[in-house]
PDB file of C-alpha atoms in Angstrom:
ATOM      1  CA  MET A   1       0.000   0.000   0.000  1.00  0.00           C
ATOM      2  CA  THR A   2       1.389   3.376  -0.897  1.00  0.00           C
ATOM      3  CA  GLY A   3       0.950   6.281   1.511  1.00  0.00           C
ATOM      4  CA  PRO A   4      -2.404   8.013   1.639  1.00  0.00           C
ATOM      5  CA  ASP A   5      -3.001  11.023  -0.553  1.00  0.00           C
ATOM      6  CA  LEU A   6      -2.836  13.818   2.010  1.00  0.00           C
ATOM      7  CA  HIS A   7      -4.991  16.011  -0.215  1.00  0.00           C
ATOM      8  CA  SER A   8      -7.889  13.567  -0.216  1.00  0.00           C
ATOM      9  CA  THR A   9     -10.408  12.593   2.380  1.00  0.00           C
ATOM     10  CA  SER A  10     -10.870   8.872   2.768  1.00  0.00           C
ATOM     11  CA  VAL A  11     -14.108   7.147   3.727  1.00  0.00           C
ATOM     12  CA  ALA A  12     -14.733   3.606   4.916  1.00  0.00           C
ATOM     13  CA  LEU A  13     -17.155   1.382   6.718  1.00  0.00           C
ATOM     14  CA  SER A  14     -15.702   1.083  10.222  1.00  0.00           C
ATOM     15  CA  SER A  15     -18.177  -1.409  11.619  1.00  0.00           C
ATOM     16  CA  GLY A  16     -18.520  -4.991  10.439  1.00  0.00           C
ATOM     17  CA  PRO A  17     -19.803  -5.630   6.929  1.00  0.00           C
ATOM     18  CA  GLY A  18     -23.233  -7.084   6.270  1.00  0.00           C
ATOM     19  CA  ARG A  19     -26.737  -6.505   7.546  1.00  0.00           C
ATOM     20  CA  ALA A  20     -26.880  -4.807  10.961  1.00  0.00           C
ATOM     21  CA  GLY A  21     -28.991  -2.459  13.036  1.00  0.00           C
ATOM     22  CA  VAL A  22     -26.297   0.208  12.891  1.00  0.00           C
ATOM     23  CA  ALA A  23     -23.330   0.754  10.590  1.00  0.00           C
ATOM     24  CA  VAL A  24     -20.530   3.212  11.253  1.00  0.00           C
ATOM     25  CA  VAL A  25     -19.026   5.131   8.336  1.00  0.00           C
ATOM     26  CA  ARG A  26     -15.901   7.151   9.065  1.00  0.00           C
ATOM     27  CA  LEU A  27     -14.133   9.893   7.109  1.00  0.00           C
ATOM     28  CA  SER A  28     -10.687  11.376   7.668  1.00  0.00           C
ATOM     29  CA  GLY A  29      -8.887  14.158   5.856  1.00  0.00           C
ATOM     30  CA  PRO A  30      -8.916  17.799   4.845  1.00  0.00           C
ATOM     31  CA  HIS A  31     -12.439  17.847   3.332  1.00  0.00           C
ATOM     32  CA  VAL A  32     -14.346  16.532   6.364  1.00  0.00           C
ATOM     33  CA  ARG A  33     -15.923  19.888   7.259  1.00  0.00           C
ATOM     34  CA  PHE A  34     -17.066  20.360   3.648  1.00  0.00           C
ATOM     35  CA  VAL A  35     -18.554  16.851   3.614  1.00  0.00           C
ATOM     36  CA  LEU A  36     -20.420  17.454   6.868  1.00  0.00           C
ATOM     37  CA  GLU A  37     -21.864  20.757   5.633  1.00  0.00           C
ATOM     38  CA  THR A  38     -22.833  19.168   2.308  1.00  0.00           C
ATOM     39  CA  ILE A  39     -24.349  15.888   3.549  1.00  0.00           C
ATOM     40  CA  ALA A  40     -25.582  16.778   7.062  1.00  0.00           C
ATOM     41  CA  GLY A  41     -26.143  20.513   6.645  1.00  0.00           C
ATOM     42  CA  ILE A  42     -23.900  21.402   9.621  1.00  0.00           C
ATOM     43  CA  VAL A  43     -20.586  20.723  11.288  1.00  0.00           C
ATOM     44  CA  PRO A  44     -21.682  19.414  14.698  1.00  0.00           C
ATOM     45  CA  GLU A  45     -20.091  20.550  17.926  1.00  0.00           C
ATOM     46  CA  PRO A  46     -16.921  18.486  18.404  1.00  0.00           C
ATOM     47  CA  ARG A  47     -17.417  15.121  20.107  1.00  0.00           C
ATOM     48  CA  HIS A  48     -21.194  15.514  20.494  1.00  0.00           C
ATOM     49  CA  ALA A  49     -23.546  13.189  18.646  1.00  0.00           C
ATOM     50  CA  THR A  50     -26.102  15.086  16.589  1.00  0.00           C
ATOM     51  CA  LEU A  51     -29.131  13.535  14.913  1.00  0.00           C
ATOM     52  CA  ARG A  52     -29.275  14.698  11.276  1.00  0.00           C
ATOM     53  CA  ARG A  53     -30.894  13.755   7.996  1.00  0.00           C
ATOM     54  CA  LEU A  54     -28.191  12.942   5.469  1.00  0.00           C
ATOM     55  CA  ARG A  55     -29.027  14.231   1.990  1.00  0.00           C
ATOM     56  CA  ASP A  56     -27.631  13.742  -1.485  1.00  0.00           C
ATOM     57  CA  ASP A  57     -26.894  16.539  -3.965  1.00  0.00           C
ATOM     58  CA  LEU A  58     -30.570  16.626  -5.046  1.00  0.00           C
ATOM     59  CA  GLY A  59     -31.773  17.004  -1.461  1.00  0.00           C
ATOM     60  CA  GLU A  60     -33.154  13.468  -1.225  1.00  0.00           C
ATOM     61  CA  VAL A  61     -32.829  11.935   2.224  1.00  0.00           C
ATOM     62  CA  ILE A  62     -30.348   9.055   2.341  1.00  0.00           C
ATOM     63  CA  ASP A  63     -30.938   8.214   6.025  1.00  0.00           C
ATOM     64  CA  THR A  64     -31.326   9.724   9.467  1.00  0.00           C
ATOM     65  CA  ALA A  65     -28.043   9.302  11.333  1.00  0.00           C
ATOM     66  CA  LEU A  66     -26.036  10.245  14.369  1.00  0.00           C
ATOM     67  CA  VAL A  67     -23.242  12.507  13.164  1.00  0.00           C
ATOM     68  CA  LEU A  68     -20.021  13.123  15.091  1.00  0.00           C
ATOM     69  CA  TYR A  69     -17.097  15.439  14.383  1.00  0.00           C
ATOM     70  CA  PHE A  70     -13.582  15.066  15.785  1.00  0.00           C
ATOM     71  CA  PRO A  71     -11.340  17.982  14.793  1.00  0.00           C
ATOM     72  CA  GLY A  72      -7.657  17.298  14.212  1.00  0.00           C
ATOM     73  CA  PRO A  73      -5.105  17.055  15.589  1.00  0.00           C
ATOM     74  CA  ALA A  74      -7.013  15.595  18.582  1.00  0.00           C
ATOM     75  CA  SER A  75      -8.506  12.703  16.599  1.00  0.00           C
ATOM     76  CA  PHE A  76      -7.479   9.109  15.936  1.00  0.00           C
ATOM     77  CA  THR A  77      -5.734   9.998  12.651  1.00  0.00           C
ATOM     78  CA  GLY A  78      -4.560  13.454  13.699  1.00  0.00           C
ATOM     79  CA  GLU A  79      -6.772  14.896  10.931  1.00  0.00           C
ATOM     80  CA  ASP A  80     -10.373  16.079  10.976  1.00  0.00           C
ATOM     81  CA  VAL A  81     -12.568  12.985  11.341  1.00  0.00           C
ATOM     82  CA  ALA A  82     -16.333  12.530  10.957  1.00  0.00           C
ATOM     83  CA  GLU A  83     -18.468   9.573  11.797  1.00  0.00           C
ATOM     84  CA  PHE A  84     -21.944   8.697  10.548  1.00  0.00           C
ATOM     85  CA  GLN A  85     -23.881   6.104  12.540  1.00  0.00           C
ATOM     86  CA  ILE A  86     -26.455   5.047   9.975  1.00  0.00           C
ATOM     87  CA  HIS A  87     -28.994   2.236   9.745  1.00  0.00           C
ATOM     88  CA  GLY A  88     -27.093  -0.886   8.760  1.00  0.00           C
ATOM     89  CA  ALA A  89     -29.085  -1.790   5.650  1.00  0.00           C
ATOM     90  CA  ARG A  90     -26.880  -2.575   2.686  1.00  0.00           C
ATOM     91  CA  ALA A  91     -28.857  -0.161   0.491  1.00  0.00           C
ATOM     92  CA  VAL A  92     -28.372   2.735   2.940  1.00  0.00           C
ATOM     93  CA  LEU A  93     -24.637   2.061   3.199  1.00  0.00           C
ATOM     94  CA  ALA A  94     -24.230   1.709  -0.562  1.00  0.00           C
ATOM     95  CA  ARG A  95     -26.090   4.953  -1.279  1.00  0.00           C
ATOM     96  CA  LEU A  96     -24.150   6.906   1.351  1.00  0.00           C
ATOM     97  CA  LEU A  97     -20.792   5.672   0.035  1.00  0.00           C
ATOM     98  CA  VAL A  98     -21.756   6.541  -3.558  1.00  0.00           C
ATOM     99  CA  VAL A  99     -22.830  10.051  -2.523  1.00  0.00           C
ATOM    100  CA  LEU A 100     -19.724  10.621  -0.388  1.00  0.00           C
ATOM    101  CA  CYS A 101     -17.305   9.389  -3.059  1.00  0.00           C
ATOM    102  CA  ALA A 102     -18.956  11.658  -5.644  1.00  0.00           C
ATOM    103  CA  LEU A 103     -17.884  14.694  -3.607  1.00  0.00           C
ATOM    104  CA  PRO A 104     -14.633  16.383  -4.679  1.00  0.00           C
ATOM    105  CA  GLY A 105     -11.574  15.123  -2.828  1.00  0.00           C
ATOM    106  CA  VAL A 106     -13.346  12.120  -1.247  1.00  0.00           C
ATOM    107  CA  ARG A 107     -12.415   8.533  -2.051  1.00  0.00           C
ATOM    108  CA  LEU A 108     -12.754   5.068  -0.526  1.00  0.00           C
ATOM    109  CA  ALA A 109     -10.045   4.305   2.011  1.00  0.00           C
ATOM    110  CA  GLN A 110      -7.539   1.556   1.422  1.00  0.00           C
ATOM    111  CA  PRO A 111      -7.530  -1.245   4.012  1.00  0.00           C
ATOM    112  CA  GLY A 112      -5.758  -0.035   7.152  1.00  0.00           C
ATOM    113  CA  GLU A 113      -5.498   3.520   5.876  1.00  0.00           C
ATOM    114  CA  PHE A 114      -6.918   5.234   8.963  1.00  0.00           C
ATOM    115  CA  THR A 115      -4.400   3.424  11.143  1.00  0.00           C
ATOM    116  CA  ARG A 116      -1.618   4.300   8.712  1.00  0.00           C
ATOM    117  CA  ARG A 117      -2.625   7.969   8.832  1.00  0.00           C
ATOM    118  CA  ALA A 118      -2.577   7.798  12.656  1.00  0.00           C
ATOM    119  CA  PHE A 119       0.893   6.238  12.542  1.00  0.00           C
ATOM    120  CA  GLU A 120       2.221   8.806  10.069  1.00  0.00           C
ATOM    121  CA  ALA A 121       0.783  11.642  12.179  1.00  0.00           C
ATOM    122  CA  GLY A 122       2.586  10.272  15.239  1.00  0.00           C
ATOM    123  CA  ARG A 123      -0.669   9.375  17.014  1.00  0.00           C
ATOM    124  CA  LEU A 124       0.364   5.696  17.236  1.00  0.00           C
ATOM    125  CA  ASP A 125       3.770   4.020  17.313  1.00  0.00           C
ATOM    126  CA  LEU A 126       4.430   0.748  15.502  1.00  0.00           C
ATOM    127  CA  SER A 127       3.828  -1.285  18.650  1.00  0.00           C
ATOM    128  CA  ALA A 128       0.431   0.380  19.166  1.00  0.00           C
ATOM    129  CA  VAL A 129      -0.478  -0.272  15.516  1.00  0.00           C
ATOM    130  CA  GLU A 130       0.327  -3.959  15.975  1.00  0.00           C
ATOM    131  CA  GLY A 131      -1.627  -3.977  19.245  1.00  0.00           C
ATOM    132  CA  LEU A 132      -4.647  -2.466  17.503  1.00  0.00           C
ATOM    133  CA  ALA A 133      -4.511  -5.141  14.794  1.00  0.00           C
ATOM    134  CA  ASP A 134      -4.248  -7.808  17.496  1.00  0.00           C
ATOM    135  CA  LEU A 135      -7.169  -6.288  19.395  1.00  0.00           C
ATOM    136  CA  ILE A 136      -9.363  -6.325  16.289  1.00  0.00           C
ATOM    137  CA  ASP A 137      -8.425  -9.969  15.668  1.00  0.00           C
ATOM    138  CA  SER A 138      -8.673 -11.091  19.313  1.00  0.00           C
ATOM    139  CA  GLU A 139     -10.938 -14.050  20.009  1.00  0.00           C
ATOM    140  CA  THR A 140     -10.115 -14.862  23.628  1.00  0.00           C
ATOM    141  CA  GLU A 141     -10.067 -12.826  26.817  1.00  0.00           C
ATOM    142  CA  TRP A 142      -6.305 -13.309  27.121  1.00  0.00           C
ATOM    143  CA  GLN A 143      -5.753 -12.061  23.541  1.00  0.00           C
ATOM    144  CA  ARG A 144      -7.947  -9.042  24.213  1.00  0.00           C
ATOM    145  CA  ARG A 145      -6.049  -8.116  27.384  1.00  0.00           C
ATOM    146  CA  GLN A 146      -2.639  -8.606  25.791  1.00  0.00           C
ATOM    147  CA  ALA A 147      -3.544  -6.599  22.687  1.00  0.00           C
ATOM    148  CA  LEU A 148      -4.993  -3.788  24.776  1.00  0.00           C
ATOM    149  CA  ARG A 149      -1.813  -3.610  26.882  1.00  0.00           C
ATOM    150  CA  GLN A 150       0.292  -3.454  23.730  1.00  0.00           C
ATOM    151  CA  MET A 151      -1.966  -0.852  22.132  1.00  0.00           C
ATOM    152  CA  GLU A 152      -1.791   1.294  25.276  1.00  0.00           C
ATOM    153  CA  GLY A 153       2.004   1.315  25.169  1.00  0.00           C
ATOM    154  CA  ALA A 154       3.213  -1.486  27.462  1.00  0.00           C
ATOM    155  CA  LEU A 155       5.672  -2.799  24.870  1.00  0.00           C
ATOM    156  CA  GLY A 156       6.799   0.703  23.884  1.00  0.00           C
ATOM    157  CA  ASP A 157       7.357   1.594  27.552  1.00  0.00           C
ATOM    158  CA  ALA A 158       9.403  -1.575  28.071  1.00  0.00           C
ATOM    159  CA  ALA A 159      11.471  -0.819  24.960  1.00  0.00           C
ATOM    160  CA  ALA A 160      12.106   2.721  26.236  1.00  0.00           C
ATOM    161  CA  ARG A 161      13.348   1.282  29.559  1.00  0.00           C
ATOM    162  CA  TRP A 162      15.587  -1.197  27.720  1.00  0.00           C
ATOM    163  CA  ARG A 163      16.959   1.613  25.570  1.00  0.00           C
ATOM    164  CA  GLN A 164      17.748   3.713  28.638  1.00  0.00           C
ATOM    165  CA  SER A 165      19.495   0.758  30.302  1.00  0.00           C
ATOM    166  CA  LEU A 166      21.566   0.138  27.161  1.00  0.00           C
ATOM    167  CA  ILE A 167      22.561   3.814  26.957  1.00  0.00           C
ATOM    168  CA  GLU A 168      23.653   3.762  30.601  1.00  0.00           C
ATOM    169  CA  ALA A 169      25.616   0.537  30.050  1.00  0.00           C
ATOM    170  CA  MET A 170      27.318   2.042  26.967  1.00  0.00           C
ATOM    171  CA  ALA A 171      28.251   5.149  28.941  1.00  0.00           C
ATOM    172  CA  LEU A 172      29.750   3.027  31.749  1.00  0.00           C
ATOM    173  CA  LEU A 173      31.629   0.905  29.227  1.00  0.00           C
ATOM    174  CA  ALA A 174      32.971   3.988  27.425  1.00  0.00           C
ATOM    175  CA  ALA A 175      34.089   5.474  30.747  1.00  0.00           C
ATOM    176  CA  GLU A 176      35.797   2.171  31.678  1.00  0.00           C
ATOM    177  CA  ILE A 177      37.651   2.084  28.352  1.00  0.00           C
ATOM    178  CA  ASP A 178      38.677   5.774  28.532  1.00  0.00           C
ATOM    179  CA  PHE A 179      39.866   5.590  32.135  1.00  0.00           C
ATOM    180  CA  SER A 180      41.085   1.986  32.334  1.00  0.00           C
ATOM    181  CA  ASP A 181      44.425   2.991  33.965  1.00  0.00           C
ATOM    182  CA  GLU A 182      42.723   4.573  36.939  1.00  0.00           C
TER     183      GLU A 182
END
C-alpha cells in the first residue's frame, strides 16, 4: 500500500460488513468539514452526537443518522474525522458511500489507511499499531487483554526502559575504556 493522498479525504465502513442495526461510516482528511456541511447541513459541535438527515446533492434523504465530528489534531488519525452512525441496511450504506465518493476530494479508504494515517501523524507508534490489529483480531479474553496492553504502550514503555538501560551501560563501558588505567 502506498501512503495516503494527504490532499484527499478517505471514507470507509468502520463497523462490520453485512446486515446490521447500525453501521458506522468514518471519514478522515482535509475535506471533512465540507462533507459534513454538504451531507448533514452542519458541522456538529466536536465530540457531540447530533441527529441529522443525510441528503444527497438533489436534497433526497439518504438516512437519518447520528453525526459526530472530531477535529484534528485531537482525533485518531490526527486529521479532521467525521463519523456517521447510519442504519445498517446494505442499500443505505451503498447509497451513502456513492454520494460521499462523488464529492470532490473524497475517495474510498484503502484497508488499514486510517491506522496508517494515525501512525504517520505520530498518534500511534508501531507497537500500538500492531496492538490495535491484534485487538481487532482477538478471540479470547487473554488475547484481548494482551492486545490492549500493547496498544496502550506497554511494549513501547518496556522498549524505552531497555533503551535507557543500554545507553547507561554504553556510557559506563565507554568510561571504563577511557579511564582503564585509573
